[in-house]
Amino acid sequence: MSRSPRDSAVIDPLREFPVSVQPRLPCPFCGGSEVWINSDVDPKFVVCRECSAFGPNAPTVKQAVERWNKRMSAT
């Protein structure tokens, strides 16, 4: 059984080890599933590649994903 990228661990570039994160939910604005974690800078955040919406800032990748997953839909 292959794993999808959504189920994969994220590598924290500052610490260079996998970070256990829950799967990212689709964008609450456009419903797009192409979301990625901006983990190269501080603060960390999740961005939708389809509509460019971004989630709340967080100090860690795990917290950024948790905050993205708690966002409310705009509709």
PDB file of N, CA and C in Angstrom, residues 32-58:
ATOM      1  N   GLY A  32      -9.565  23.746  -2.872  1.00  0.00           N
ATOM      2  CA  GLY A  32      -8.411  23.126  -3.511  1.00  0.00           C
ATOM      3  C   GLY A  32      -7.639  22.217  -2.576  1.00  0.00           C
ATOM      4  N   SER A  33      -7.082  21.161  -3.148  1.00  0.00           N
ATOM      5  CA  SER A  33      -6.320  20.211  -2.338  1.00  0.00           C
ATOM      6  C   SER A  33      -4.819  20.398  -2.489  1.00  0.00           C
ATOM      7  N   GLU A  34      -4.405  21.316  -3.364  1.00  0.00           N
ATOM      8  CA  GLU A  34      -2.979  21.583  -3.556  1.00  0.00           C
ATOM      9  C   GLU A  34      -2.517  22.613  -2.529  1.00  0.00           C
ATOM     10  N   VAL A  35      -2.251  22.154  -1.330  1.00  0.00           N
ATOM     11  CA  VAL A  35      -1.757  23.033  -0.277  1.00  0.00           C
ATOM     12  C   VAL A  35      -0.363  22.579   0.119  1.00  0.00           C
ATOM     13  N   TRP A  36       0.468  23.509   0.528  1.00  0.00           N
ATOM     14  CA  TRP A  36       1.822  23.180   0.943  1.00  0.00           C
ATOM     15  C   TRP A  36       2.188  23.983   2.179  1.00  0.00           C
ATOM     16  N   ILE A  37       3.216  23.537   2.852  1.00  0.00           N
ATOM     17  CA  ILE A  37       3.660  24.180   4.089  1.00  0.00           C
ATOM     18  C   ILE A  37       4.886  25.018   3.788  1.00  0.00           C
ATOM     19  N   ASN A  38       4.809  26.304   4.083  1.00  0.00           N
ATOM     20  CA  ASN A  38       5.973  27.167   3.955  1.00  0.00           C
ATOM     21  C   ASN A  38       6.803  26.985   5.219  1.00  0.00           C
ATOM     22  N   SER A  39       7.787  26.105   5.136  1.00  0.00           N
ATOM     23  CA  SER A  39       8.584  25.783   6.312  1.00  0.00           C
ATOM     24  C   SER A  39      10.001  26.337   6.223  1.00  0.00           C
ATOM     25  N   ASP A  40      10.274  27.106   5.163  1.00  0.00           N
ATOM     26  CA  ASP A  40      11.629  27.639   4.974  1.00  0.00           C
ATOM     27  C   ASP A  40      11.896  28.901   5.780  1.00  0.00           C
ATOM     28  N   VAL A  41      10.866  29.571   6.232  1.00  0.00           N
ATOM     29  CA  VAL A  41      11.031  30.833   6.962  1.00  0.00           C
ATOM     30  C   VAL A  41      10.228  30.775   8.253  1.00  0.00           C
ATOM     31  N   ASP A  42      10.489  31.710   9.118  1.00  0.00           N
ATOM     32  CA  ASP A  42       9.672  31.862  10.319  1.00  0.00           C
ATOM     33  C   ASP A  42       8.826  33.099  10.152  1.00  0.00           C
ATOM     34  N   PRO A  43       7.589  33.086  10.518  1.00  0.00           N
ATOM     35  CA  PRO A  43       6.834  31.953  11.040  1.00  0.00           C
ATOM     36  C   PRO A  43       6.422  31.008   9.915  1.00  0.00           C
ATOM     37  N   LYS A  44       6.034  29.810  10.289  1.00  0.00           N
ATOM     38  CA  LYS A  44       5.566  28.787   9.351  1.00  0.00           C
ATOM     39  C   LYS A  44       4.092  29.029   9.036  1.00  0.00           C
ATOM     40  N   PHE A  45       3.651  28.598   7.837  1.00  0.00           N
ATOM     41  CA  PHE A  45       2.233  28.685   7.491  1.00  0.00           C
ATOM     42  C   PHE A  45       1.935  27.780   6.314  1.00  0.00           C
ATOM     43  N   VAL A  46       0.663  27.457   6.130  1.00  0.00           N
ATOM     44  CA  VAL A  46       0.194  26.621   5.022  1.00  0.00           C
ATOM     45  C   VAL A  46      -0.385  27.550   3.961  1.00  0.00           C
ATOM     46  N   VAL A  47      -0.123  27.228   2.685  1.00  0.00           N
ATOM     47  CA  VAL A  47      -0.587  28.049   1.568  1.00  0.00           C
ATOM     48  C   VAL A  47      -1.327  27.172   0.566  1.00  0.00           C
ATOM     49  N   CYS A  48      -2.417  27.684   0.021  1.00  0.00           N
ATOM     50  CA  CYS A  48      -3.137  27.009  -1.061  1.00  0.00           C
ATOM     51  C   CYS A  48      -2.490  27.409  -2.380  1.00  0.00           C
ATOM     52  N   ARG A  49      -2.086  26.433  -3.175  1.00  0.00           N
ATOM     53  CA  ARG A  49      -1.458  26.724  -4.471  1.00  0.00           C
ATOM     54  C   ARG A  49      -2.482  27.152  -5.512  1.00  0.00           C
ATOM     55  N   GLU A  50      -3.756  26.887  -5.269  1.00  0.00           N
ATOM     56  CA  GLU A  50      -4.780  27.199  -6.261  1.00  0.00           C
ATOM     57  C   GLU A  50      -5.302  28.634  -6.147  1.00  0.00           C
ATOM     58  N   CYS A  51      -5.509  29.131  -4.921  1.00  0.00           N
ATOM     59  CA  CYS A  51      -6.057  30.490  -4.769  1.00  0.00           C
ATOM     60  C   CYS A  51      -5.141  31.416  -3.962  1.00  0.00           C
ATOM     61  N   SER A  52      -4.005  30.904  -3.521  1.00  0.00           N
ATOM     62  CA  SER A  52      -2.999  31.677  -2.777  1.00  0.00           C
ATOM     63  C   SER A  52      -3.435  32.100  -1.377  1.00  0.00           C
ATOM     64  N   ALA A  53      -4.507  31.519  -0.861  1.00  0.00           N
ATOM     65  CA  ALA A  53      -4.887  31.790   0.527  1.00  0.00           C
ATOM     66  C   ALA A  53      -3.838  31.168   1.436  1.00  0.00           C
ATOM     67  N   PHE A  54      -3.581  31.808   2.552  1.00  0.00           N
ATOM     68  CA  PHE A  54      -2.624  31.231   3.487  1.00  0.00           C
ATOM     69  C   PHE A  54      -3.211  31.190   4.881  1.00  0.00           C
ATOM     70  N   GLY A  55      -2.727  30.233   5.645  1.00  0.00           N
ATOM     71  CA  GLY A  55      -3.248  30.005   6.985  1.00  0.00           C
ATOM     72  C   GLY A  55      -2.566  30.852   8.035  1.00  0.00           C
ATOM     73  N   PRO A  56      -3.008  30.699   9.258  1.00  0.00           N
ATOM     74  CA  PRO A  56      -2.425  31.443  10.362  1.00  0.00           C
ATOM     75  C   PRO A  56      -0.948  31.094  10.558  1.00  0.00           C
ATOM     76  N   ASN A  57      -0.174  32.088  10.971  1.00  0.00           N
ATOM     77  CA  ASN A  57       1.234  31.881  11.271  1.00  0.00           C
ATOM     78  C   ASN A  57       1.402  31.030  12.516  1.00  0.00           C
ATOM     79  N   ALA A  58       2.518  30.307  12.568  1.00  0.00           N
ATOM     80  CA  ALA A  58       2.815  29.467  13.730  1.00  0.00           C
ATOM     81  C   ALA A  58       4.334  29.322  13.850  1.00  0.00           C
TER      82      ALA A  58
END
